[in-house]
Backbone as a chain_set.jsonl record, in Angstrom:
{"seq": "XXXXXXXXXXXXXXXXXXXXXXXXXXXXXXXXXXXXXXXXXXXXXXXXXXXXXXXXXXXXXXXXXXXXXXXXXXXXXXXXXXXXXXXXXXXXXXXXXXXXXXXXXXXXXXXXXXXXXXXXXXXXXXXXXXXXXXXXXXXXXXXXXXXXXXXXXXXXXXXXXXXXXXXXXXXXXXXXXXXXXXXXXXXXXXXXXXXXXXXXXXXX", "coords": {"N": [[35.962, -4.672, -7.907], [34.211, -6.192, -6.321], [35.203, -5.893, -3.782], [34.795, -3.26, -3.26], [32.205, -2.347, -2.491], [31.769, -3.569, 0.153], [33.83, -2.124, 1.421], [32.84, 0.478, 1.311], [30.683, 0.349, 3.086], [31.994, -0.211, 5.465], [33.395, 2.169, 5.833], [31.153, 3.832, 6.163], [30.118, 2.888, 8.612], [32.111, 3.782, 10.243], [31.713, 6.535, 10.015], [29.256, 6.898, 11.32], [29.816, 6.815, 13.988], [30.368, 9.294, 14.873], [29.099, 11.901, 16.72], [28.138, 14.363, 15.764], [27.517, 13.967, 13.125], [25.275, 13.875, 10.279], [22.254, 13.044, 8.466], [21.014, 14.058, 5.304], [18.551, 14.976, 2.863], [18.416, 15.031, -0.764], [17.684, 16.485, -3.979], [17.976, 16.207, -7.509], [18.488, 17.54, -10.826], [19.436, 17.224, -14.239], [21.599, 17.246, -17.184], [22.687, 14.852, -19.427], [25.265, 13.525, -21.446], [25.667, 10.764, -23.517], [27.357, 7.823, -24.735], [28.683, 4.944, -26.532], [31.247, 2.617, -25.626], [33.492, 0.396, -27.235], [34.298, -2.259, -29.581], [33.171, -1.615, -32.37], [32.034, -1.256, -35.748], [30.511, 0.88, -36.549], [30.181, 4.436, -36.813], [30.184, 6.545, -34.004], [28.302, 8.852, -32.022], [27.452, 11.082, -29.337], [24.311, 11.022, -27.488], [22.041, 13.349, -26.002], [20.342, 13.772, -23.029], [17.807, 14.592, -20.602], [18.206, 14.11, -17.086], [17.341, 12.883, -13.817], [16.633, 12.769, -10.257], [17.32, 11.675, -6.913], [18.346, 11.4, -3.467], [20.225, 10.509, -0.527], [22.396, 12.21, 1.766], [25.089, 11.618, 3.777], [26.75, 13.294, 6.198], [29.829, 13.87, 7.713], [31.589, 15.523, 10.373], [34.301, 15.515, 9.9], [34.595, 15.838, 7.217], [34.184, 13.768, 5.462], [31.848, 12.139, 3.284], [28.904, 10.247, 2.519], [26.937, 9.076, -0.064], [24.145, 7.618, -1.021], [21.947, 6.985, -3.768], [19.225, 7.493, -6.164], [18.608, 7.425, -9.469], [17.117, 8.552, -12.521], [17.862, 7.835, -15.724], [18.797, 8.184, -19.193], [20.591, 6.387, -21.533], [22.812, 5.763, -24.326], [23.423, 6.063, -27.881], [24.12, 7.813, -30.983], [24.364, 6.227, -34.104], [26.147, 5.408, -37.079], [26.412, 3.54, -40.034], [26.774, 0.725, -42.261], [24.433, -1.441, -43.813], [24.028, -4.268, -45.544], [25.238, -2.937, -47.685], [23.903, -0.526, -47.711], [23.717, 2.749, -46.505], [23.133, 3.46, -43.136], [21.577, 5.188, -40.452], [21.196, 5.322, -36.954], [19.563, 5.512, -33.745], [20.177, 4.627, -30.527], [18.502, 4.122, -27.518], [18.469, 3.721, -24.096], [16.723, 3.274, -21.207], [17.287, 3.715, -17.823], [17.025, 2.822, -14.344], [19.031, 3.982, -11.977], [21.302, 3.192, -9.395], [23.448, 4.693, -7.416], [26.233, 4.314, -5.142], [28.041, 6.256, -3.325], [31.129, 7.494, -2.017], [33.126, 9.995, -0.437], [34.882, 13.129, -0.115], [34.386, 16.267, 1.411], [35.521, 19.499, 1.183], [36.637, 22.359, 3.182], [35.168, 25.656, 2.958], [35.813, 27.394, -0.054], [35.949, 30.525, -0.739], [32.623, 31.074, -1.313], [31.961, 28.51, -1.832], [31.798, 25.02, -1.203], [33.77, 22.58, -2.166], [33.529, 19.161, -3.35], [34.473, 15.706, -3.736], [33.483, 12.684, -5.098], [33.219, 9.113, -5.327], [32.338, 5.881, -6.583], [30.531, 2.7, -6.947], [27.899, 2.012, -9.327], [24.723, 0.553, -9.867], [22.643, -0.268, -12.484], [19.333, -0.656, -13.578], [17.559, -1.862, -16.279], [14.838, -0.197, -17.707], [13.521, 0.207, -20.138], [14.33, -0.307, -23.612], [15.109, 0.892, -26.812], [15.507, 1.142, -30.375], [15.869, 3.301, -33.083], [15.886, 3.675, -36.594], [16.994, 4.602, -39.901], [17.432, 4.826, -43.475], [20.287, 6.504, -44.769], [19.706, 9.766, -45.794], [17.085, 9.179, -46.265], [13.522, 9.386, -45.477], [11.828, 7.72, -44.11], [11.412, 6.365, -41.006], [12.079, 3.759, -38.717], [11.089, 2.2, -35.694], [11.864, 0.199, -32.938], [11.769, -2.251, -30.255], [14.767, -3.019, -28.487], [15.973, -5.961, -27.944], [18.446, -6.979, -27.391], [19.773, -5.767, -25.365], [21.164, -6.006, -22.149], [19.674, -6.717, -18.905], [20.778, -5.462, -16.707], [23.293, -3.153, -15.632], [26.598, -2.343, -14.629], [28.566, 0.228, -13.288], [31.293, 2.595, -12.843], [31.228, 5.49, -11.018], [32.212, 8.897, -10.943], [32.24, 11.946, -9.258], [32.477, 15.423, -9.31], [31.84, 18.169, -7.485], [30.169, 21.086, -6.076], [29.036, 22.825, -3.176], [26.831, 25.394, -2.051], [25.374, 28.076, -0.129], [22.334, 29.687, -0.467], [20.113, 32.129, 0.332], [19.477, 30.77, 2.675], [19.113, 28.169, 1.819], [20.688, 25.118, 0.824], [22.448, 24.659, -2.032], [23.529, 22.602, -4.763], [25.845, 21.692, -7.294], [27.38, 20.183, -10.16], [29.648, 17.999, -11.972], [29.348, 14.763, -13.341], [30.701, 11.601, -14.094], [30.216, 8.466, -15.66], [31.374, 5.295, -16.071], [30.95, 2.442, -17.878], [31.252, -0.921, -16.752], [30.468, -3.439, -17.401], [29.483, -5.6, -20.069], [26.86, -4.498, -22.05], [25.427, -5.799, -23.94], [23.803, -8.716, -25.225], [24.694, -9.965, -27.402], [27.425, -10.191, -29.801], [29.102, -7.264, -31.172], [30.868, -6.573, -28.038], [29.594, -4.017, -25.94], [29.885, -0.99, -24.039], [28.558, 1.286, -21.704], [29.086, 4.847, -21.594], [29.111, 7.846, -19.938], [28.726, 11.349, -19.437], [27.803, 14.084, -17.463], [26.105, 17.132, -16.452], [24.8, 18.429, -13.4], [22.322, 19.848, -11.189], [21.053, 20.812, -7.994], [19.206, 20.601, -4.86], [19.801, 20.517, -1.386], [18.315, 19.301, 1.468]], "CA": [[34.622, -4.15, -7.642], [33.538, -6.931, -5.26], [35.69, -5.412, -2.492], [34.513, -1.84, -3.102], [30.965, -2.123, -1.733], [32.025, -3.757, 1.588], [34.657, -1.026, 1.935], [31.969, 1.638, 1.5], [29.899, 0.206, 4.308], [32.912, -0.084, 6.601], [33.578, 3.612, 6.008], [29.912, 4.396, 6.697], [30.054, 2.558, 10.03], [33.033, 4.7, 10.92], [31.102, 7.858, 10.05], [28.131, 6.975, 12.238], [30.279, 6.911, 15.373], [30.552, 10.706, 15.199], [27.807, 12.398, 17.196], [27.686, 15.526, 15.011], [27.197, 13.615, 11.742], [23.842, 13.976, 10.001], [21.7, 12.669, 7.172], [20.204, 15.077, 4.632], [17.995, 14.535, 1.579], [18.73, 15.911, -1.881], [17.031, 16.269, -5.263], [18.829, 16.657, -8.607], [18.096, 17.48, -12.223], [20.642, 17.468, -15.008], [21.677, 16.909, -18.604], [23.771, 13.891, -19.597], [25.651, 13.075, -22.771], [26.017, 9.351, -23.4], [27.732, 7.112, -25.942], [29.131, 3.58, -26.29], [32.622, 2.173, -25.836], [33.524, -0.972, -27.717], [34.887, -2.492, -30.889], [32.135, -1.71, -33.391], [32.401, -0.572, -36.984], [29.695, 2.078, -36.742], [30.585, 5.716, -36.237], [29.359, 6.849, -32.836], [28.263, 10.206, -31.475], [26.617, 11.026, -28.126], [22.967, 11.569, -27.368], [21.918, 14.204, -24.817], [19.026, 13.59, -22.441], [17.629, 15.04, -19.22], [18.257, 13.099, -16.036], [16.832, 13.411, -12.551], [16.558, 11.808, -9.159], [17.613, 12.198, -5.58], [19.021, 10.464, -2.587], [20.592, 10.954, 0.812], [23.794, 12.577, 1.985], [25.542, 11.481, 5.154], [27.851, 14.235, 6.387], [30.611, 13.781, 8.948], [32.344, 16.759, 10.611], [35.665, 15.379, 9.381], [34.587, 16.145, 5.798], [33.783, 12.619, 4.67], [30.428, 12.045, 2.967], [28.397, 9.029, 1.892], [25.739, 9.481, -0.798], [23.373, 6.674, -1.831], [20.977, 7.73, -4.565], [18.334, 6.831, -7.112], [18.583, 8.317, -10.614], [16.445, 8.16, -13.754], [18.764, 8.282, -16.787], [18.733, 7.555, -20.509], [21.902, 6.242, -22.138], [22.753, 5.276, -25.69], [24.319, 6.726, -28.827], [23.796, 7.876, -32.406], [25.235, 5.317, -34.831], [26.096, 5.431, -38.539], [27.15, 2.44, -40.623], [26.2, 0.145, -43.467], [23.726, -2.71, -43.717], [23.853, -4.776, -46.912], [25.677, -1.922, -48.626], [23.069, 0.672, -47.613], [24.053, 3.581, -45.36], [22.082, 3.484, -42.11], [21.815, 5.904, -39.204], [20.317, 4.804, -35.912], [19.676, 6.065, -32.397], [19.89, 3.664, -29.466], [18.132, 4.75, -26.25], [18.238, 2.761, -23.015], [16.267, 3.965, -19.997], [17.729, 2.986, -16.632], [16.931, 3.275, -12.962], [20.423, 3.824, -11.561], [21.5, 3.29, -7.941], [24.853, 4.914, -7.049], [26.675, 4.301, -3.741], [29.235, 7.08, -3.461], [31.807, 8.031, -0.836], [34.081, 11.021, -0.84], [35.342, 14.122, 0.856], [33.948, 17.652, 1.179], [36.502, 20.396, 1.779], [36.16, 23.617, 3.747], [34.746, 26.626, 1.947], [36.721, 28.228, -0.842], [34.983, 31.587, -1.014], [31.29, 30.652, -0.86], [31.746, 27.151, -2.343], [32.454, 23.889, -0.553], [33.945, 21.529, -3.184], [33.563, 17.778, -2.878], [34.802, 14.693, -4.718], [32.835, 11.43, -4.745], [33.469, 7.998, -6.236], [31.715, 4.648, -6.128], [29.878, 1.88, -7.963], [26.47, 2.171, -9.588], [24.014, -0.554, -10.502], [21.542, 0.272, -13.279], [18.347, -1.64, -13.996], [16.918, -1.413, -17.515], [13.396, -0.044, -17.73], [13.156, -0.069, -21.525], [15.381, -0.014, -24.594], [14.613, 0.87, -28.182], [16.404, 1.652, -31.397], [15.207, 3.835, -34.265], [16.859, 3.724, -37.682], [16.528, 4.931, -41.24], [18.484, 4.911, -44.471], [20.855, 7.845, -44.904], [19.022, 10.542, -46.818], [15.682, 8.779, -46.358], [12.587, 10.0, -44.543], [11.087, 6.697, -43.385], [12.123, 5.921, -39.805], [11.474, 2.635, -38.004], [11.389, 2.185, -34.262], [11.535, -1.107, -32.372], [12.429, -2.614, -29.012], [16.083, -3.637, -28.648], [16.022, -7.057, -26.978], [19.825, -7.421, -27.166], [20.334, -5.04, -24.217], [21.073, -6.736, -20.887], [18.76, -6.141, -17.913], [21.487, -4.743, -15.641], [24.606, -2.614, -15.983], [27.402, -1.88, -13.502], [29.475, 1.299, -13.717], [32.026, 3.346, -11.83], [30.859, 6.896, -11.122], [33.049, 9.904, -10.289], [31.506, 13.213, -9.19], [33.151, 16.617, -8.803], [30.719, 19.081, -7.26], [30.333, 22.145, -5.091], [27.839, 23.224, -2.448], [26.793, 26.775, -1.599], [24.131, 28.436, 0.556], [21.667, 30.854, -1.036], [18.833, 32.361, 0.999], [19.229, 29.751, 3.697], [19.023, 26.852, 1.19], [21.944, 24.564, 0.333], [22.382, 24.264, -3.432], [24.673, 21.8, -5.198], [25.981, 21.527, -8.734], [28.648, 19.555, -10.484], [29.776, 17.142, -13.141], [29.544, 13.37, -12.974], [31.009, 10.681, -15.182], [29.881, 7.078, -15.372], [32.069, 4.423, -17.017], [30.407, 1.091, -17.796], [32.213, -1.989, -16.486], [29.929, -4.711, -17.881], [28.951, -5.614, -21.417], [25.409, -4.308, -21.998], [24.826, -6.531, -25.053], [23.773, -10.172, -25.144], [25.289, -10.441, -28.654], [28.646, -9.474, -30.181], [30.3, -7.025, -30.347], [30.629, -6.057, -26.695], [29.416, -2.569, -25.82], [29.888, -0.489, -22.669], [28.063, 2.655, -21.599], [29.983, 5.918, -21.132], [28.229, 8.998, -19.755], [29.207, 12.536, -18.736], [26.664, 14.977, -17.324], [26.035, 18.208, -15.471], [23.57, 18.368, -12.608], [22.094, 20.874, -10.169], [20.058, 20.311, -7.06], [19.027, 21.218, -3.553], [20.0, 19.617, -0.244], [17.395, 19.724, 2.523]], "C": [[33.958, -4.872, -6.471], [33.997, -6.488, -3.876], [35.284, -3.972, -2.213], [33.279, -1.589, -2.249], [31.15, -2.428, -0.247], [32.864, -2.634, 2.189], [33.822, 0.221, 2.181], [31.196, 1.536, 2.803], [30.769, 0.246, 5.56], [33.185, 1.388, 6.895], [32.339, 4.245, 6.628], [29.771, 4.106, 8.188], [30.982, 3.45, 10.84], [32.452, 6.087, 11.043], [30.054, 7.957, 11.155], [28.552, 7.054, 13.696], [30.474, 8.359, 15.806], [29.211, 11.337, 15.533], [27.268, 13.535, 16.342], [27.359, 15.221, 13.558], [25.687, 13.666, 11.539], [23.513, 13.485, 8.607], [20.897, 13.843, 6.619], [19.716, 14.502, 3.307], [18.393, 15.513, 0.482], [17.966, 15.49, -3.128], [17.892, 16.884, -6.348], [18.066, 16.674, -9.923], [19.322, 17.828, -13.055], [20.501, 17.116, -16.468], [22.891, 16.019, -18.798], [23.994, 13.592, -21.071], [26.191, 11.661, -22.68], [26.405, 8.779, -24.75], [28.165, 5.701, -25.551], [30.643, 3.48, -26.43], [32.573, 0.738, -26.34], [34.044, -1.048, -29.136], [33.775, -2.712, -31.918], [32.536, -0.858, -34.582], [31.657, 0.738, -37.181], [30.37, 3.309, -36.151], [29.625, 6.067, -35.111], [29.426, 8.324, -32.485], [27.271, 10.193, -30.311], [25.191, 11.499, -28.351], [22.908, 12.355, -26.056], [20.488, 14.129, -24.297], [18.995, 14.175, -21.026], [17.71, 13.852, -18.274], [17.729, 13.717, -14.749], [16.797, 12.334, -11.485], [16.874, 12.476, -7.84], [18.327, 11.15, -4.758], [19.27, 11.075, -1.227], [22.06, 11.342, 0.829], [24.098, 12.446, 3.472], [26.799, 12.31, 5.322], [28.519, 14.002, 7.736], [31.399, 15.072, 9.128], [33.771, 16.711, 10.074], [35.755, 15.733, 7.9], [34.178, 14.98, 4.921], [32.266, 12.593, 4.478], [30.143, 10.69, 2.329], [27.072, 9.384, 1.238], [25.148, 8.317, -1.586], [22.29, 7.445, -2.589], [20.129, 6.846, -5.455], [18.134, 7.802, -8.277], [17.811, 7.698, -11.775], [17.271, 8.717, -14.901], [18.468, 7.535, -18.079], [20.129, 7.558, -21.117], [21.738, 5.695, -23.553], [23.718, 6.024, -26.574], [23.635, 6.854, -30.18], [24.816, 7.015, -33.139], [25.058, 5.511, -36.339], [26.959, 4.308, -39.077], [26.469, 1.963, -41.884], [25.541, -1.179, -43.15], [23.403, -3.157, -45.134], [24.177, -3.708, -47.95], [24.886, -0.632, -48.605], [23.473, 1.453, -46.363], [22.878, 3.719, -44.406], [22.52, 4.395, -40.972], [20.766, 5.471, -38.194], [20.556, 5.546, -34.605], [19.247, 5.0, -31.397], [19.615, 4.425, -28.174], [17.795, 3.669, -25.231], [17.884, 3.544, -21.757], [16.59, 3.11, -18.785], [17.213, 3.647, -15.355], [18.278, 2.946, -12.332], [20.565, 4.074, -10.066], [22.986, 3.46, -7.658], [25.066, 4.819, -5.536], [28.036, 4.99, -3.72], [29.807, 7.476, -2.102], [32.814, 9.065, -1.316], [34.398, 11.977, 0.285], [34.845, 15.502, 0.435], [34.89, 18.58, 1.934], [35.837, 21.605, 2.434], [35.868, 24.607, 2.63], [35.934, 27.287, 1.265], [35.864, 29.367, -1.384], [33.636, 31.171, -0.457], [30.982, 29.211, -1.245], [32.49, 26.132, -1.486], [32.589, 22.778, -1.596], [33.935, 20.142, -2.552], [33.852, 16.846, -4.053], [34.239, 13.368, -4.219], [33.181, 10.359, -5.772], [32.767, 6.759, -5.685], [31.024, 3.9, -7.246], [28.414, 2.287, -8.151], [25.943, 0.883, -10.215], [22.787, 0.016, -11.194], [20.636, -0.858, -13.742], [17.584, -1.092, -15.202], [15.41, -1.342, -17.351], [12.835, -0.304, -19.126], [14.334, 0.261, -22.42], [14.764, -0.084, -25.98], [15.661, 1.446, -29.112], [15.565, 2.113, -32.589], [16.251, 3.971, -35.362], [16.181, 4.068, -39.0], [17.724, 4.954, -42.18], [18.973, 6.342, -44.562], [20.185, 8.568, -46.077], [17.564, 10.203, -46.962], [14.831, 9.447, -45.29], [11.867, 8.981, -43.671], [11.927, 6.184, -42.213], [11.351, 4.796, -39.142], [11.96, 2.628, -36.566], [10.974, 0.826, -33.71], [12.269, -1.317, -31.063], [13.754, -3.301, -29.318], [16.251, -4.707, -27.568], [17.436, -7.551, -26.705], [20.46, -6.753, -25.955], [20.103, -5.831, -22.931], [20.205, -5.977, -19.873], [19.47, -5.278, -16.882], [22.858, -4.296, -16.129], [25.294, -2.147, -14.706], [28.426, -0.88, -14.004], [30.261, 1.825, -12.526], [31.733, 4.825, -12.055], [31.846, 7.763, -10.347], [32.316, 11.236, -10.372], [32.42, 14.292, -8.626], [32.093, 17.702, -8.696], [31.077, 20.15, -6.242], [28.997, 22.492, -4.462], [27.957, 24.681, -2.026], [25.448, 27.046, -0.944], [23.596, 29.733, -0.028], [20.31, 31.009, -0.359], [18.479, 31.312, 2.017], [19.104, 28.341, 3.149], [20.398, 26.407, 0.698], [21.742, 24.061, -1.089], [23.654, 23.512, -3.803], [24.668, 21.715, -6.718], [27.317, 20.897, -9.045], [28.597, 18.76, -11.766], [29.985, 15.717, -12.655], [29.787, 12.526, -14.22], [30.686, 9.266, -14.724], [30.492, 6.207, -16.459], [31.577, 2.995, -16.844], [31.492, 0.043, -17.638], [31.745, -3.34, -17.002], [29.386, -4.543, -19.293], [27.426, -5.49, -21.365], [24.685, -5.102, -23.08], [24.858, -8.032, -24.797], [24.338, -10.797, -26.42], [26.573, -9.667, -28.91], [28.307, -8.341, -31.139], [29.926, -6.507, -28.965], [30.52, -4.536, -26.729], [29.36, -2.196, -24.348], [29.378, 0.948, -22.686], [29.159, 3.607, -21.131], [29.175, 7.206, -21.101], [28.941, 10.114, -18.994], [28.032, 13.507, -18.65], [26.871, 16.074, -16.299], [24.748, 18.061, -14.677], [23.553, 19.518, -11.602], [21.0, 20.372, -9.241], [20.019, 21.112, -5.773], [19.17, 20.153, -2.486], [19.172, 20.151, 0.916], [17.976, 19.455, 3.914]], "O": [[33.221, -4.251, -5.705], [33.276, -6.678, -2.896], [35.405, -3.499, -1.083], [33.294, -0.719, -1.379], [30.726, -1.616, 0.575], [32.641, -2.233, 3.331], [34.061, 0.947, 3.146], [31.069, 2.515, 3.538], [30.314, 0.697, 6.611], [33.206, 1.806, 8.052], [32.45, 5.093, 7.514], [29.351, 4.978, 8.95], [30.679, 3.822, 11.974], [32.66, 6.76, 12.053], [29.967, 8.973, 11.845], [27.721, 7.335, 14.558], [30.719, 8.623, 16.983], [28.289, 11.309, 14.719], [26.052, 13.666, 16.204], [26.961, 16.123, 12.82], [24.915, 13.52, 12.487], [24.345, 13.5, 7.7], [20.192, 14.533, 7.357], [20.374, 13.655, 2.703], [18.673, 16.681, 0.754], [17.643, 14.317, -3.317], [18.476, 17.95, -6.153], [17.115, 15.916, -10.111], [20.154, 18.631, -12.633], [19.426, 16.736, -16.933], [23.997, 16.373, -18.389], [23.048, 13.428, -21.84], [27.071, 11.38, -21.865], [25.87, 9.18, -25.783], [28.036, 5.303, -24.393], [31.247, 4.172, -27.25], [31.718, -0.045, -25.924], [34.208, -0.03, -29.809], [33.476, -3.846, -32.29], [33.271, 0.121, -34.453], [32.127, 1.615, -37.906], [31.043, 3.232, -35.123], [28.411, 5.91, -35.24], [30.467, 8.965, -32.63], [26.346, 9.379, -30.298], [24.903, 12.265, -29.27], [23.64, 12.055, -25.113], [19.537, 14.391, -25.034], [20.019, 14.244, -20.346], [17.33, 12.734, -18.622], [17.681, 14.94, -14.615], [16.915, 11.144, -11.775], [16.716, 13.686, -7.679], [18.837, 10.156, -5.275], [18.611, 12.034, -0.827], [22.858, 10.868, 0.02], [23.455, 13.075, 4.313], [27.805, 12.057, 4.659], [27.853, 13.944, 8.77], [31.837, 15.663, 8.141], [34.379, 17.752, 9.822], [36.853, 15.91, 7.373], [33.855, 15.176, 3.75], [31.503, 12.966, 5.368], [31.003, 10.078, 1.697], [26.181, 9.928, 1.891], [25.59, 8.044, -2.702], [21.779, 8.449, -2.093], [20.29, 5.627, -5.497], [17.559, 8.876, -8.099], [17.844, 6.486, -11.985], [17.38, 9.934, -15.049], [17.962, 6.413, -18.067], [20.773, 8.603, -21.205], [20.664, 5.224, -23.928], [24.717, 6.563, -26.098], [22.702, 6.115, -30.494], [26.006, 7.067, -32.828], [23.948, 5.749, -36.813], [28.097, 4.129, -38.644], [25.69, 2.689, -42.501], [26.028, -1.946, -42.319], [22.616, -2.524, -45.837], [23.489, -3.583, -48.963], [25.159, 0.271, -49.396], [23.562, 0.878, -45.278], [21.766, 4.052, -44.817], [23.684, 4.384, -40.571], [19.598, 5.279, -38.534], [21.617, 6.131, -34.391], [18.109, 4.532, -31.415], [20.406, 5.281, -27.778], [16.946, 2.812, -25.474], [18.663, 4.38, -21.299], [16.221, 1.937, -18.719], [16.997, 4.857, -15.299], [18.628, 1.776, -12.172], [20.022, 5.042, -9.534], [23.723, 2.474, -7.659], [24.195, 5.193, -4.751], [29.054, 4.384, -4.056], [29.066, 7.757, -1.161], [33.289, 9.014, -2.451], [34.209, 11.68, 1.465], [34.879, 15.857, -0.743], [35.046, 18.476, 3.151], [34.641, 21.843, 2.266], [36.281, 24.405, 1.488], [36.911, 27.681, 1.901], [35.14, 29.197, -2.365], [33.51, 30.937, 0.745], [29.872, 28.732, -1.014], [33.639, 26.339, -1.096], [31.606, 22.095, -1.883], [34.283, 19.969, -1.384], [33.526, 17.146, -5.201], [34.475, 12.97, -3.079], [33.407, 10.661, -6.944], [32.62, 6.605, -4.473], [30.934, 4.399, -8.368], [27.784, 2.834, -7.245], [26.633, 0.22, -10.989], [21.98, 0.704, -10.569], [21.103, -1.885, -14.235], [17.031, 0.006, -15.149], [14.778, -2.302, -16.912], [11.8, -0.954, -19.277], [15.227, 1.016, -22.036], [13.997, -0.997, -26.288], [16.581, 2.145, -28.686], [14.667, 1.403, -33.042], [17.39, 4.346, -35.084], [14.982, 3.86, -39.189], [18.87, 5.083, -41.751], [18.188, 7.284, -44.45], [20.112, 8.05, -47.192], [16.854, 10.873, -47.712], [15.35, 10.003, -44.322], [11.349, 9.329, -42.61], [13.013, 5.639, -42.407], [10.128, 4.858, -39.014], [13.095, 3.002, -36.27], [9.87, 0.353, -33.977], [13.266, -0.651, -30.785], [13.863, -4.065, -30.277], [16.62, -4.408, -26.433], [17.625, -8.444, -25.879], [21.563, -7.124, -25.552], [18.987, -6.271, -22.657], [20.027, -4.762, -19.971], [18.833, -4.442, -16.24], [23.498, -4.973, -16.933], [24.644, -1.616, -13.805], [29.079, -1.107, -15.023], [29.944, 1.545, -11.369], [31.96, 5.352, -13.144], [32.263, 7.415, -9.243], [31.825, 11.612, -11.436], [33.06, 14.1, -7.592], [31.513, 18.11, -9.703], [32.145, 20.12, -5.63], [27.959, 22.458, -5.122], [29.042, 25.15, -1.684], [24.485, 26.317, -1.181], [24.296, 30.744, -0.081], [19.456, 30.128, -0.46], [17.305, 30.995, 2.204], [18.996, 27.394, 3.928], [21.182, 27.223, 0.211], [20.957, 23.142, -1.323], [24.719, 23.751, -3.234], [23.61, 21.672, -7.346], [28.278, 21.052, -8.291], [27.64, 18.836, -12.537], [30.704, 15.481, -11.685], [29.156, 12.723, -15.259], [30.862, 8.917, -13.557], [30.167, 6.361, -17.637], [31.763, 2.398, -15.783], [32.527, 0.103, -18.301], [32.526, -4.29, -17.042], [28.893, -3.476, -19.661], [26.768, -6.293, -20.704], [23.456, -5.083, -23.136], [25.815, -8.555, -24.226], [24.451, -12.019, -26.513], [26.795, -8.613, -28.315], [27.313, -8.436, -31.86], [28.801, -6.057, -28.747], [31.255, -3.86, -27.449], [28.866, -2.957, -23.515], [29.723, 1.729, -23.573], [30.047, 3.223, -20.37], [28.616, 7.616, -22.119], [29.666, 9.859, -18.032], [27.34, 13.733, -19.642], [27.702, 15.959, -15.399], [23.728, 17.623, -15.209], [24.585, 20.071, -11.221], [20.129, 19.604, -9.648], [20.687, 22.134, -5.615], [18.715, 19.022, -2.658], [19.308, 21.312, 1.302], [17.33, 19.751, 4.92]]}, "num_chains": 1, "name": "protein.A"}
């Protein structure tokens, strides 16, 4: 990972030497399903939350693209387990400001779509984290801040998307996956974020 970010900037410097390259802005909105990876006894199932944000797209005539961005996302999971012999279900929600640095390639049009593949690291900064829980079959739910969540998370993001032009506007849509590379917990067991989402947007 430590060699990946310098490599991205070396590629970007190569892109900027092309006179016909250009920067464009983009805005996105999407839906992401998130869960945890790790060795925990609780049964896990994903939570689904809206996500949104934007960023820039650097386009080179050769097809290479560089996309730094800023995303607002919520990650976490539904959990079921036992505490002192009592069945418990809980929902963990972690709100992040996520900064992806992606590089990739955009192919020529296939029909009206220009497909592209992007990959790169993301750094996420925790805005808030909370956990709500209740006994299985019970109605009383408690909600509290989860102070065991680390302030920062690093992930590897992969994006498969397509661009098309409608009414003179460039629209984009695709799927993106984010695999956590750092333990998000300050206590055992170790947990890692895992997220898959769909998004749609406009490129200006």
